[in-house]
């Protein structure tokens, strides 16, 4: 079955530390890749997305992600985290070129940033 | 632009009772989704509509869950009768080709 795997369930960092959250997916065809963020008490928000083209995509709030097709990975990075980045992060994929299919989510990574 | 609206935000019911959730997508979005998010897991699709037609309901427990989108805009998701394991957040999303946009969700607790 198609799946998305996030390697870290809970990450604790100090402010200014660098962040990398791992995401791997299992599907050999065309994929569209997403990172969503859920801040405490808020709804899921789109952080960044990859459809095609440059495999290094930049999103909001200084986040970026790199699509490595050979590794089936789409890791999320940020050079210097802030306390306000404390949230839950979800990697997700859709299949096919239309991008209106269902999102398949990973189990999420809880990021806690200590001030 | 207004976001996806959902109501109620919270609901507590006893098992075997029925419950309904409402969703109003972003104006002009033809595709609407209902996801179930159990605590500690990522959201999982229950049903996807394209206008008022069902595209994917393969993961919808049809013996107890039903959903409709009669006029291709608002949607209702119903659970009857509810079980303890239905305790979750029910998320509605709507989309364009650029991505899916989520509502705040309805948090359901079944006692």
PDB file of N, CA and C in Angstrom, chain B:
ATOM      1  N   UNK B   1      -9.947  36.234   1.076  1.00  0.00           N
ATOM      2  CA  UNK B   1     -10.717  35.035   0.708  1.00  0.00           C
ATOM      3  C   UNK B   1     -11.029  34.250   1.972  1.00  0.00           C
ATOM      4  N   UNK B   2     -12.311  33.918   2.186  1.00  0.00           N
ATOM      5  CA  UNK B   2     -12.681  33.147   3.365  1.00  0.00           C
ATOM      6  C   UNK B   2     -12.145  31.735   3.220  1.00  0.00           C
ATOM      7  N   UNK B   3     -11.843  31.126   4.376  1.00  0.00           N
ATOM      8  CA  UNK B   3     -11.332  29.775   4.374  1.00  0.00           C
ATOM      9  C   UNK B   3     -12.449  28.761   4.411  1.00  0.00           C
ATOM     10  N   UNK B   4     -12.064  27.508   4.642  1.00  0.00           N
ATOM     11  CA  UNK B   4     -13.036  26.434   4.784  1.00  0.00           C
ATOM     12  C   UNK B   4     -13.681  26.550   6.158  1.00  0.00           C
ATOM     13  N   UNK B   5     -15.003  26.530   6.180  1.00  0.00           N
ATOM     14  CA  UNK B   5     -15.739  26.645   7.442  1.00  0.00           C
ATOM     15  C   UNK B   5     -16.295  25.285   7.853  1.00  0.00           C
ATOM     16  N   UNK B   6     -16.210  25.008   9.149  1.00  0.00           N
ATOM     17  CA  UNK B   6     -16.753  23.769   9.678  1.00  0.00           C
ATOM     18  C   UNK B   6     -17.516  24.059  10.963  1.00  0.00           C
ATOM     19  N   UNK B   7     -18.551  23.260  11.187  1.00  0.00           N
ATOM     20  CA  UNK B   7     -19.252  23.335  12.474  1.00  0.00           C
ATOM     21  C   UNK B   7     -19.879  21.989  12.782  1.00  0.00           C
ATOM     22  N   UNK B   8     -20.071  21.665  14.064  1.00  0.00           N
ATOM     23  CA  UNK B   8     -19.569  22.431  15.199  1.00  0.00           C
ATOM     24  C   UNK B   8     -18.058  22.247  15.364  1.00  0.00           C
ATOM     25  N   UNK B   9     -17.434  22.955  16.259  1.00  0.00           N
ATOM     26  CA  UNK B   9     -16.018  22.779  16.503  1.00  0.00           C
ATOM     27  C   UNK B   9     -15.754  21.621  17.458  1.00  0.00           C
ATOM     28  N   UNK B  10     -16.677  21.393  18.353  1.00  0.00           N
ATOM     29  CA  UNK B  10     -16.537  20.311  19.328  1.00  0.00           C
ATOM     30  C   UNK B  10     -17.890  19.611  19.501  1.00  0.00           C
ATOM     31  N   UNK B  11     -17.804  18.306  19.741  1.00  0.00           N
ATOM     32  CA  UNK B  11     -19.026  17.558  19.967  1.00  0.00           C
ATOM     33  C   UNK B  11     -18.718  16.379  20.879  1.00  0.00           C
ATOM     34  N   UNK B  12     -19.541  16.218  21.897  1.00  0.00           N
ATOM     35  CA  UNK B  12     -19.422  15.061  22.791  1.00  0.00           C
ATOM     36  C   UNK B  12     -20.730  14.314  22.729  1.00  0.00           C
ATOM     37  N   UNK B  13     -20.655  13.020  22.421  1.00  0.00           N
ATOM     38  CA  UNK B  13     -21.856  12.194  22.362  1.00  0.00           C
ATOM     39  C   UNK B  13     -21.581  10.867  23.046  1.00  0.00           C
ATOM     40  N   UNK B  14     -22.627  10.118  23.288  1.00  0.00           N
ATOM     41  CA  UNK B  14     -22.460   8.772  23.828  1.00  0.00           C
ATOM     42  C   UNK B  14     -22.488   7.784  22.668  1.00  0.00           C
ATOM     43  N   UNK B  15     -21.857   6.643  22.908  1.00  0.00           N
ATOM     44  CA  UNK B  15     -21.845   5.634  21.843  1.00  0.00           C
ATOM     45  C   UNK B  15     -23.272   5.247  21.488  1.00  0.00           C
ATOM     46  N   UNK B  16     -23.421   4.914  20.243  1.00  0.00           N
ATOM     47  CA  UNK B  16     -24.695   4.541  19.621  1.00  0.00           C
ATOM     48  C   UNK B  16     -25.558   5.746  19.250  1.00  0.00           C
ATOM     49  N   UNK B  17     -25.150   6.944  19.672  1.00  0.00           N
ATOM     50  CA  UNK B  17     -25.872   8.130  19.219  1.00  0.00           C
ATOM     51  C   UNK B  17     -25.420   8.497  17.808  1.00  0.00           C
ATOM     52  N   UNK B  18     -26.138   9.431  17.200  1.00  0.00           N
ATOM     53  CA  UNK B  18     -25.768   9.907  15.871  1.00  0.00           C
ATOM     54  C   UNK B  18     -25.243  11.332  15.975  1.00  0.00           C
ATOM     55  N   UNK B  19     -24.457  11.703  14.962  1.00  0.00           N
ATOM     56  CA  UNK B  19     -23.873  13.052  14.947  1.00  0.00           C
ATOM     57  C   UNK B  19     -23.685  13.471  13.496  1.00  0.00           C
ATOM     58  N   UNK B  20     -23.741  14.770  13.253  1.00  0.00           N
ATOM     59  CA  UNK B  20     -23.529  15.292  11.899  1.00  0.00           C
ATOM     60  C   UNK B  20     -22.606  16.482  11.942  1.00  0.00           C
ATOM     61  N   UNK B  21     -21.752  16.551  10.932  1.00  0.00           N
ATOM     62  CA  UNK B  21     -20.805  17.651  10.800  1.00  0.00           C
ATOM     63  C   UNK B  21     -21.076  18.361   9.485  1.00  0.00           C
ATOM     64  N   UNK B  22     -20.840  19.671   9.500  1.00  0.00           N
ATOM     65  CA  UNK B  22     -21.107  20.476   8.314  1.00  0.00           C
ATOM     66  C   UNK B  22     -19.842  21.152   7.831  1.00  0.00           C
ATOM     67  N   UNK B  23     -19.716  21.290   6.509  1.00  0.00           N
ATOM     68  CA  UNK B  23     -18.555  21.933   5.919  1.00  0.00           C
ATOM     69  C   UNK B  23     -18.973  22.851   4.777  1.00  0.00           C
ATOM     70  N   UNK B  24     -18.414  24.036   4.759  1.00  0.00           N
ATOM     71  CA  UNK B  24     -18.600  24.965   3.645  1.00  0.00           C
ATOM     72  C   UNK B  24     -17.236  25.250   3.048  1.00  0.00           C
ATOM     73  N   UNK B  25     -16.958  24.798   1.828  1.00  0.00           N
ATOM     74  CA  UNK B  25     -15.617  24.947   1.257  1.00  0.00           C
ATOM     75  C   UNK B  25     -15.360  26.378   0.790  1.00  0.00           C
ATOM     76  N   UNK B  26     -14.136  26.596   0.361  1.00  0.00           N
ATOM     77  CA  UNK B  26     -13.784  27.889  -0.220  1.00  0.00           C
ATOM     78  C   UNK B  26     -14.577  28.067  -1.515  1.00  0.00           C
ATOM     79  N   UNK B  27     -15.087  29.263  -1.722  1.00  0.00           N
ATOM     80  CA  UNK B  27     -15.934  29.534  -2.882  1.00  0.00           C
ATOM     81  C   UNK B  27     -15.225  29.182  -4.181  1.00  0.00           C
ATOM     82  N   UNK B  28     -15.917  28.420  -5.015  1.00  0.00           N
ATOM     83  CA  UNK B  28     -15.355  28.069  -6.307  1.00  0.00           C
ATOM     84  C   UNK B  28     -14.551  26.784  -6.335  1.00  0.00           C
ATOM     85  N   UNK B  29     -14.284  26.211  -5.163  1.00  0.00           N
ATOM     86  CA  UNK B  29     -13.534  24.955  -5.126  1.00  0.00           C
ATOM     87  C   UNK B  29     -14.475  23.792  -5.413  1.00  0.00           C
ATOM     88  N   UNK B  30     -14.207  23.075  -6.499  1.00  0.00           N
ATOM     89  CA  UNK B  30     -15.095  21.992  -6.899  1.00  0.00           C
ATOM     90  C   UNK B  30     -14.854  20.709  -6.100  1.00  0.00           C
ATOM     91  N   UNK B  31     -13.634  20.536  -5.610  1.00  0.00           N
ATOM     92  CA  UNK B  31     -13.283  19.290  -4.930  1.00  0.00           C
ATOM     93  C   UNK B  31     -13.328  19.496  -3.420  1.00  0.00           C
ATOM     94  N   UNK B  32     -13.987  18.569  -2.753  1.00  0.00           N
ATOM     95  CA  UNK B  32     -14.145  18.631  -1.301  1.00  0.00           C
ATOM     96  C   UNK B  32     -13.802  17.281  -0.717  1.00  0.00           C
ATOM     97  N   UNK B  33     -13.134  17.302   0.429  1.00  0.00           N
ATOM     98  CA  UNK B  33     -12.657  16.096   1.093  1.00  0.00           C
ATOM     99  C   UNK B  33     -13.073  16.104   2.563  1.00  0.00           C
ATOM    100  N   UNK B  34     -13.332  14.901   3.069  1.00  0.00           N
ATOM    101  CA  UNK B  34     -13.467  14.695   4.512  1.00  0.00           C
ATOM    102  C   UNK B  34     -12.348  13.746   4.952  1.00  0.00           C
ATOM    103  N   UNK B  35     -11.613  14.166   5.965  1.00  0.00           N
ATOM    104  CA  UNK B  35     -10.552  13.344   6.538  1.00  0.00           C
ATOM    105  C   UNK B  35     -10.871  13.079   8.007  1.00  0.00           C
ATOM    106  N   UNK B  36     -10.391  11.949   8.488  1.00  0.00           N
ATOM    107  CA  UNK B  36     -10.463  11.622   9.914  1.00  0.00           C
ATOM    108  C   UNK B  36      -9.048  11.612  10.480  1.00  0.00           C
ATOM    109  N   UNK B  37      -8.839  12.349  11.567  1.00  0.00           N
ATOM    110  CA  UNK B  37      -7.530  12.376  12.205  1.00  0.00           C
ATOM    111  C   UNK B  37      -7.652  11.868  13.633  1.00  0.00           C
ATOM    112  N   UNK B  38      -7.163  10.665  13.842  1.00  0.00           N
ATOM    113  CA  UNK B  38      -7.129  10.083  15.185  1.00  0.00           C
ATOM    114  C   UNK B  38      -5.883  10.593  15.900  1.00  0.00           C
ATOM    115  N   UNK B  39      -5.998  10.776  17.192  1.00  0.00           N
ATOM    116  CA  UNK B  39      -4.902  11.340  17.980  1.00  0.00           C
ATOM    117  C   UNK B  39      -3.593  10.582  17.743  1.00  0.00           C
ATOM    118  N   UNK B  40      -2.554  11.338  17.407  1.00  0.00           N
ATOM    119  CA  UNK B  40      -1.233  10.732  17.194  1.00  0.00           C
ATOM    120  C   UNK B  40      -1.002  10.220  15.788  1.00  0.00           C
ATOM    121  N   UNK B  41      -1.957  10.420  14.905  1.00  0.00           N
ATOM    122  CA  UNK B  41      -1.821   9.952  13.528  1.00  0.00           C
ATOM    123  C   UNK B  41      -2.046  11.104  12.555  1.00  0.00           C
ATOM    124  N   UNK B  42      -1.643  10.889  11.324  1.00  0.00           N
ATOM    125  CA  UNK B  42      -1.965  11.848  10.283  1.00  0.00           C
ATOM    126  C   UNK B  42      -3.390  11.662   9.802  1.00  0.00           C
ATOM    127  N   UNK B  43      -3.949  12.680   9.174  1.00  0.00           N
ATOM    128  CA  UNK B  43      -5.316  12.550   8.647  1.00  0.00           C
ATOM    129  C   UNK B  43      -5.421  11.452   7.598  1.00  0.00           C
ATOM    130  N   UNK B  44      -6.585  10.798   7.558  1.00  0.00           N
ATOM    131  CA  UNK B  44      -6.855   9.765   6.558  1.00  0.00           C
ATOM    132  C   UNK B  44      -8.151  10.107   5.840  1.00  0.00           C
ATOM    133  N   UNK B  45      -8.134   9.979   4.523  1.00  0.00           N
ATOM    134  CA  UNK B  45      -9.303  10.347   3.734  1.00  0.00           C
ATOM    135  C   UNK B  45     -10.471   9.409   4.013  1.00  0.00           C
ATOM    136  N   UNK B  46     -11.628  10.020   4.224  1.00  0.00           N
ATOM    137  CA  UNK B  46     -12.868   9.250   4.308  1.00  0.00           C
ATOM    138  C   UNK B  46     -13.599   9.266   2.971  1.00  0.00           C
ATOM    139  N   UNK B  47     -13.753  10.467   2.396  1.00  0.00           N
ATOM    140  CA  UNK B  47     -14.506  10.589   1.159  1.00  0.00           C
ATOM    141  C   UNK B  47     -14.074  11.850   0.420  1.00  0.00           C
ATOM    142  N   UNK B  48     -14.097  11.760  -0.919  1.00  0.00           N
ATOM    143  CA  UNK B  48     -13.760  12.886  -1.769  1.00  0.00           C
ATOM    144  C   UNK B  48     -14.903  13.114  -2.757  1.00  0.00           C
ATOM    145  N   UNK B  49     -15.310  14.378  -2.874  1.00  0.00           N
ATOM    146  CA  UNK B  49     -16.343  14.777  -3.830  1.00  0.00           C
ATOM    147  C   UNK B  49     -15.734  15.648  -4.926  1.00  0.00           C
ATOM    148  N   UNK B  50     -16.231  15.492  -6.135  1.00  0.00           N
ATOM    149  CA  UNK B  50     -15.963  16.425  -7.215  1.00  0.00           C
ATOM    150  C   UNK B  50     -17.329  16.992  -7.588  1.00  0.00           C
ATOM    151  N   UNK B  51     -17.525  18.268  -7.308  1.00  0.00           N
ATOM    152  CA  UNK B  51     -18.872  18.860  -7.364  1.00  0.00           C
ATOM    153  C   UNK B  51     -19.789  18.037  -6.464  1.00  0.00           C
ATOM    154  N   UNK B  52     -20.869  17.468  -6.952  1.00  0.00           N
ATOM    155  CA  UNK B  52     -21.727  16.692  -6.055  1.00  0.00           C
ATOM    156  C   UNK B  52     -21.593  15.197  -6.265  1.00  0.00           C
ATOM    157  N   UNK B  53     -20.553  14.785  -7.001  1.00  0.00           N
ATOM    158  CA  UNK B  53     -20.326  13.374  -7.227  1.00  0.00           C
ATOM    159  C   UNK B  53     -19.194  12.823  -6.375  1.00  0.00           C
ATOM    160  N   UNK B  54     -19.314  11.566  -5.959  1.00  0.00           N
ATOM    161  CA  UNK B  54     -18.290  10.923  -5.139  1.00  0.00           C
ATOM    162  C   UNK B  54     -17.158  10.418  -6.037  1.00  0.00           C
ATOM    163  N   UNK B  55     -15.928  10.802  -5.706  1.00  0.00           N
ATOM    164  CA  UNK B  55     -14.750  10.356  -6.446  1.00  0.00           C
ATOM    165  C   UNK B  55     -14.114   9.153  -5.762  1.00  0.00           C
ATOM    166  N   UNK B  56     -14.050   9.197  -4.426  1.00  0.00           N
ATOM    167  CA  UNK B  56     -13.375   8.137  -3.677  1.00  0.00           C
ATOM    168  C   UNK B  56     -14.028   8.030  -2.312  1.00  0.00           C
ATOM    169  N   UNK B  57     -14.644   6.905  -2.036  1.00  0.00           N
ATOM    170  CA  UNK B  57     -15.181   6.639  -0.694  1.00  0.00           C
ATOM    171  C   UNK B  57     -14.742   5.262  -0.223  1.00  0.00           C
ATOM    172  N   UNK B  58     -13.598   4.812  -0.713  1.00  0.00           N
ATOM    173  CA  UNK B  58     -13.138   3.465  -0.422  1.00  0.00           C
ATOM    174  C   UNK B  58     -12.802   3.252   1.052  1.00  0.00           C
ATOM    175  N   UNK B  59     -12.466   4.309   1.775  1.00  0.00           N
ATOM    176  CA  UNK B  59     -12.112   4.175   3.183  1.00  0.00           C
ATOM    177  C   UNK B  59     -13.239   4.617   4.117  1.00  0.00           C
ATOM    178  N   UNK B  60     -14.395   4.865   3.582  1.00  0.00           N
ATOM    179  CA  UNK B  60     -15.537   5.294   4.401  1.00  0.00           C
ATOM    180  C   UNK B  60     -16.260   4.057   4.951  1.00  0.00           C
ATOM    181  N   UNK B  61     -16.385   3.940   6.281  1.00  0.00           N
ATOM    182  CA  UNK B  61     -17.138   2.810   6.858  1.00  0.00           C
ATOM    183  C   UNK B  61     -18.635   2.997   6.589  1.00  0.00           C
ATOM    184  N   UNK B  62     -19.074   2.446   5.499  1.00  0.00           N
ATOM    185  CA  UNK B  62     -20.404   2.784   4.983  1.00  0.00           C
ATOM    186  C   UNK B  62     -21.550   2.223   5.832  1.00  0.00           C
ATOM    187  N   UNK B  63     -21.223   1.302   6.738  1.00  0.00           N
ATOM    188  CA  UNK B  63     -22.285   0.792   7.601  1.00  0.00           C
ATOM    189  C   UNK B  63     -22.709   1.833   8.633  1.00  0.00           C
ATOM    190  N   UNK B  64     -21.854   2.845   8.865  1.00  0.00           N
ATOM    191  CA  UNK B  64     -22.208   3.827   9.888  1.00  0.00           C
ATOM    192  C   UNK B  64     -21.977   5.265   9.446  1.00  0.00           C
ATOM    193  N   UNK B  65     -21.123   5.460   8.462  1.00  0.00           N
ATOM    194  CA  UNK B  65     -20.805   6.810   7.998  1.00  0.00           C
ATOM    195  C   UNK B  65     -21.524   7.075   6.672  1.00  0.00           C
ATOM    196  N   UNK B  66     -21.993   8.309   6.521  1.00  0.00           N
ATOM    197  CA  UNK B  66     -22.542   8.737   5.243  1.00  0.00           C
ATOM    198  C   UNK B  66     -22.181  10.194   5.019  1.00  0.00           C
ATOM    199  N   UNK B  67     -22.119  10.588   3.764  1.00  0.00           N
ATOM    200  CA  UNK B  67     -21.793  11.980   3.450  1.00  0.00           C
ATOM    201  C   UNK B  67     -22.528  12.373   2.191  1.00  0.00           C
ATOM    202  N   UNK B  68     -22.833  13.650   2.102  1.00  0.00           N
ATOM    203  CA  UNK B  68     -23.495  14.137   0.904  1.00  0.00           C
ATOM    204  C   UNK B  68     -23.054  15.560   0.595  1.00  0.00           C
ATOM    205  N   UNK B  69     -23.195  15.903  -0.653  1.00  0.00           N
ATOM    206  CA  UNK B  69     -22.872  17.252  -1.119  1.00  0.00           C
ATOM    207  C   UNK B  69     -23.860  17.561  -2.235  1.00  0.00           C
ATOM    208  N   UNK B  70     -25.089  17.776  -1.822  1.00  0.00           N
ATOM    209  CA  UNK B  70     -26.214  17.771  -2.753  1.00  0.00           C
ATOM    210  C   UNK B  70     -26.130  18.840  -3.839  1.00  0.00           C
ATOM    211  N   UNK B  71     -25.716  20.033  -3.517  1.00  0.00           N
ATOM    212  CA  UNK B  71     -25.714  21.103  -4.513  1.00  0.00           C
ATOM    213  C   UNK B  71     -24.301  21.439  -4.965  1.00  0.00           C
ATOM    214  N   UNK B  72     -23.361  20.559  -4.637  1.00  0.00           N
ATOM    215  CA  UNK B  72     -21.992  20.783  -5.077  1.00  0.00           C
ATOM    216  C   UNK B  72     -21.264  21.876  -4.328  1.00  0.00           C
ATOM    217  N   UNK B  73     -21.812  22.296  -3.172  1.00  0.00           N
ATOM    218  CA  UNK B  73     -21.134  23.335  -2.382  1.00  0.00           C
ATOM    219  C   UNK B  73     -20.912  22.788  -0.974  1.00  0.00           C
ATOM    220  N   UNK B  74     -21.886  23.025  -0.063  1.00  0.00           N
ATOM    221  CA  UNK B  74     -21.769  22.524   1.303  1.00  0.00           C
ATOM    222  C   UNK B  74     -21.809  21.005   1.331  1.00  0.00           C
ATOM    223  N   UNK B  75     -21.247  20.470   2.417  1.00  0.00           N
ATOM    224  CA  UNK B  75     -21.279  19.019   2.600  1.00  0.00           C
ATOM    225  C   UNK B  75     -21.596  18.687   4.043  1.00  0.00           C
ATOM    226  N   UNK B  76     -22.204  17.524   4.241  1.00  0.00           N
ATOM    227  CA  UNK B  76     -22.516  17.022   5.571  1.00  0.00           C
ATOM    228  C   UNK B  76     -21.968  15.618   5.708  1.00  0.00           C
ATOM    229  N   UNK B  77     -21.321  15.345   6.826  1.00  0.00           N
ATOM    230  CA  UNK B  77     -20.836  14.014   7.162  1.00  0.00           C
ATOM    231  C   UNK B  77     -21.600  13.538   8.392  1.00  0.00           C
ATOM    232  N   UNK B  78     -22.144  12.337   8.315  1.00  0.00           N
ATOM    233  CA  UNK B  78     -22.942  11.814   9.424  1.00  0.00           C
ATOM    234  C   UNK B  78     -22.381  10.484   9.909  1.00  0.00           C
ATOM    235  N   UNK B  79     -22.493  10.279  11.209  1.00  0.00           N
ATOM    236  CA  UNK B  79     -22.117   9.005  11.809  1.00  0.00           C
ATOM    237  C   UNK B  79     -23.338   8.501  12.594  1.00  0.00           C
ATOM    238  N   UNK B  80     -23.746   7.271  12.263  1.00  0.00           N
ATOM    239  CA  UNK B  80     -24.909   6.711  12.943  1.00  0.00           C
ATOM    240  C   UNK B  80     -24.875   5.189  12.850  1.00  0.00           C
ATOM    241  N   UNK B  81     -24.729   4.479  13.955  1.00  0.00           N
ATOM    242  CA  UNK B  81     -24.468   4.947  15.307  1.00  0.00           C
ATOM    243  C   UNK B  81     -22.972   5.106  15.554  1.00  0.00           C
ATOM    244  N   UNK B  82     -22.621   5.992  16.452  1.00  0.00           N
ATOM    245  CA  UNK B  82     -21.208   6.243  16.745  1.00  0.00           C
ATOM    246  C   UNK B  82     -20.630   5.156  17.648  1.00  0.00           C
ATOM    247  N   UNK B  83     -19.349   4.880  17.442  1.00  0.00           N
ATOM    248  CA  UNK B  83     -18.607   3.954  18.289  1.00  0.00           C
ATOM    249  C   UNK B  83     -17.496   4.718  19.000  1.00  0.00           C
ATOM    250  N   UNK B  84     -16.956   4.107  20.050  1.00  0.00           N
ATOM    251  CA  UNK B  84     -15.889   4.755  20.801  1.00  0.00           C
ATOM    252  C   UNK B  84     -14.701   5.106  19.899  1.00  0.00           C
ATOM    253  N   UNK B  85     -14.397   4.209  18.955  1.00  0.00           N
ATOM    254  CA  UNK B  85     -13.230   4.427  18.096  1.00  0.00           C
ATOM    255  C   UNK B  85     -13.425   5.531  17.060  1.00  0.00           C
ATOM    256  N   UNK B  86     -14.627   6.117  17.013  1.00  0.00           N
ATOM    257  CA  UNK B  86     -14.858   7.243  16.114  1.00  0.00           C
ATOM    258  C   UNK B  86     -14.374   8.553  16.723  1.00  0.00           C
ATOM    259  N   UNK B  87     -13.935   8.524  17.968  1.00  0.00           N
ATOM    260  CA  UNK B  87     -13.374   9.730  18.588  1.00  0.00           C
ATOM    261  C   UNK B  87     -12.167  10.182  17.785  1.00  0.00           C
ATOM    262  N   UNK B  88     -12.233  11.393  17.271  1.00  0.00           N
ATOM    263  CA  UNK B  88     -11.201  11.894  16.352  1.00  0.00           C
ATOM    264  C   UNK B  88     -11.537  13.336  15.996  1.00  0.00           C
ATOM    265  N   UNK B  89     -10.649  13.925  15.217  1.00  0.00           N
ATOM    266  CA  UNK B  89     -10.950  15.224  14.602  1.00  0.00           C
ATOM    267  C   UNK B  89     -11.348  14.956  13.163  1.00  0.00           C
ATOM    268  N   UNK B  90     -12.453  15.543  12.744  1.00  0.00           N
ATOM    269  CA  UNK B  90     -12.942  15.375  11.379  1.00  0.00           C
ATOM    270  C   UNK B  90     -12.660  16.670  10.621  1.00  0.00           C
ATOM    271  N   UNK B  91     -11.821  16.524   9.618  1.00  0.00           N
ATOM    272  CA  UNK B  91     -11.341  17.669   8.858  1.00  0.00           C
ATOM    273  C   UNK B  91     -12.000  17.717   7.492  1.00  0.00           C
ATOM    274  N   UNK B  92     -12.404  18.902   7.113  1.00  0.00           N
ATOM    275  CA  UNK B  92     -12.893  19.125   5.767  1.00  0.00           C
ATOM    276  C   UNK B  92     -11.852  19.942   5.018  1.00  0.00           C
ATOM    277  N   UNK B  93     -11.667  19.640   3.751  1.00  0.00           N
ATOM    278  CA  UNK B  93     -10.727  20.399   2.935  1.00  0.00           C
ATOM    279  C   UNK B  93     -11.342  20.613   1.563  1.00  0.00           C
ATOM    280  N   UNK B  94     -10.914  21.684   0.904  1.00  0.00           N
ATOM    281  CA  UNK B  94     -11.299  21.886  -0.486  1.00  0.00           C
ATOM    282  C   UNK B  94     -10.040  22.244  -1.269  1.00  0.00           C
ATOM    283  N   UNK B  95     -10.107  22.082  -2.579  1.00  0.00           N
ATOM    284  CA  UNK B  95      -8.854  22.227  -3.315  1.00  0.00           C
ATOM    285  C   UNK B  95      -9.021  22.843  -4.686  1.00  0.00           C
ATOM    286  N   UNK B  96      -7.907  23.407  -5.110  1.00  0.00           N
ATOM    287  CA  UNK B  96      -7.673  23.720  -6.505  1.00  0.00           C
ATOM    288  C   UNK B  96      -6.507  22.840  -6.944  1.00  0.00           C
ATOM    289  N   UNK B  97      -5.999  23.030  -8.140  1.00  0.00           N
ATOM    290  CA  UNK B  97      -4.854  22.228  -8.579  1.00  0.00           C
ATOM    291  C   UNK B  97      -3.593  22.595  -7.809  1.00  0.00           C
ATOM    292  N   UNK B  98      -3.646  23.703  -7.060  1.00  0.00           N
ATOM    293  CA  UNK B  98      -2.450  24.142  -6.331  1.00  0.00           C
ATOM    294  C   UNK B  98      -2.343  23.523  -4.950  1.00  0.00           C
ATOM    295  N   UNK B  99      -3.384  22.873  -4.500  1.00  0.00           N
ATOM    296  CA  UNK B  99      -3.295  22.237  -3.199  1.00  0.00           C
ATOM    297  C   UNK B  99      -4.607  22.238  -2.444  1.00  0.00           C
ATOM    298  N   UNK B 100      -4.587  21.555  -1.296  1.00  0.00           N
ATOM    299  CA  UNK B 100      -5.774  21.434  -0.463  1.00  0.00           C
ATOM    300  C   UNK B 100      -5.689  22.394   0.712  1.00  0.00           C
ATOM    301  N   UNK B 101      -6.824  22.962   1.064  1.00  0.00           N
ATOM    302  CA  UNK B 101      -6.926  23.925   2.146  1.00  0.00           C
ATOM    303  C   UNK B 101      -7.904  23.365   3.167  1.00  0.00           C
ATOM    304  N   UNK B 102      -7.461  23.363   4.423  1.00  0.00           N
ATOM    305  CA  UNK B 102      -8.204  22.691   5.473  1.00  0.00           C
ATOM    306  C   UNK B 102      -8.983  23.655   6.343  1.00  0.00           C
ATOM    307  N   UNK B 103     -10.121  23.153   6.823  1.00  0.00           N
ATOM    308  CA  UNK B 103     -10.881  23.872   7.834  1.00  0.00           C
ATOM    309  C   UNK B 103     -10.332  23.580   9.216  1.00  0.00           C
ATOM    310  N   UNK B 104     -10.929  24.170  10.243  1.00  0.00           N
ATOM    311  CA  UNK B 104     -10.429  24.008  11.611  1.00  0.00           C
ATOM    312  C   UNK B 104     -10.734  22.644  12.214  1.00  0.00           C
ATOM    313  N   UNK B 105     -11.655  21.901  11.611  1.00  0.00           N
ATOM    314  CA  UNK B 105     -11.967  20.572  12.113  1.00  0.00           C
ATOM    315  C   UNK B 105     -13.062  20.573  13.158  1.00  0.00           C
ATOM    316  N   UNK B 106     -13.676  19.397  13.316  1.00  0.00           N
ATOM    317  CA  UNK B 106     -14.624  19.152  14.404  1.00  0.00           C
ATOM    318  C   UNK B 106     -14.021  18.058  15.271  1.00  0.00           C
ATOM    319  N   UNK B 107     -13.852  18.378  16.543  1.00  0.00           N
ATOM    320  CA  UNK B 107     -13.293  17.393  17.478  1.00  0.00           C
ATOM    321  C   UNK B 107     -14.449  16.624  18.100  1.00  0.00           C
ATOM    322  N   UNK B 108     -14.503  15.326  17.827  1.00  0.00           N
ATOM    323  CA  UNK B 108     -15.575  14.467  18.331  1.00  0.00           C
ATOM    324  C   UNK B 108     -15.054  13.561  19.433  1.00  0.00           C
ATOM    325  N   UNK B 109     -15.788  13.544  20.527  1.00  0.00           N
ATOM    326  CA  UNK B 109     -15.479  12.613  21.607  1.00  0.00           C
ATOM    327  C   UNK B 109     -16.706  11.730  21.817  1.00  0.00           C
ATOM    328  N   UNK B 110     -16.497  10.432  21.700  1.00  0.00           N
ATOM    329  CA  UNK B 110     -17.576   9.462  21.909  1.00  0.00           C
ATOM    330  C   UNK B 110     -17.342   8.768  23.237  1.00  0.00           C
ATOM    331  N   UNK B 111     -18.313   8.878  24.146  1.00  0.00           N
ATOM    332  CA  UNK B 111     -18.167   8.302  25.497  1.00  0.00           C
ATOM    333  C   UNK B 111     -18.949   7.002  25.634  1.00  0.00           C
TER     334      UNK B 111
END
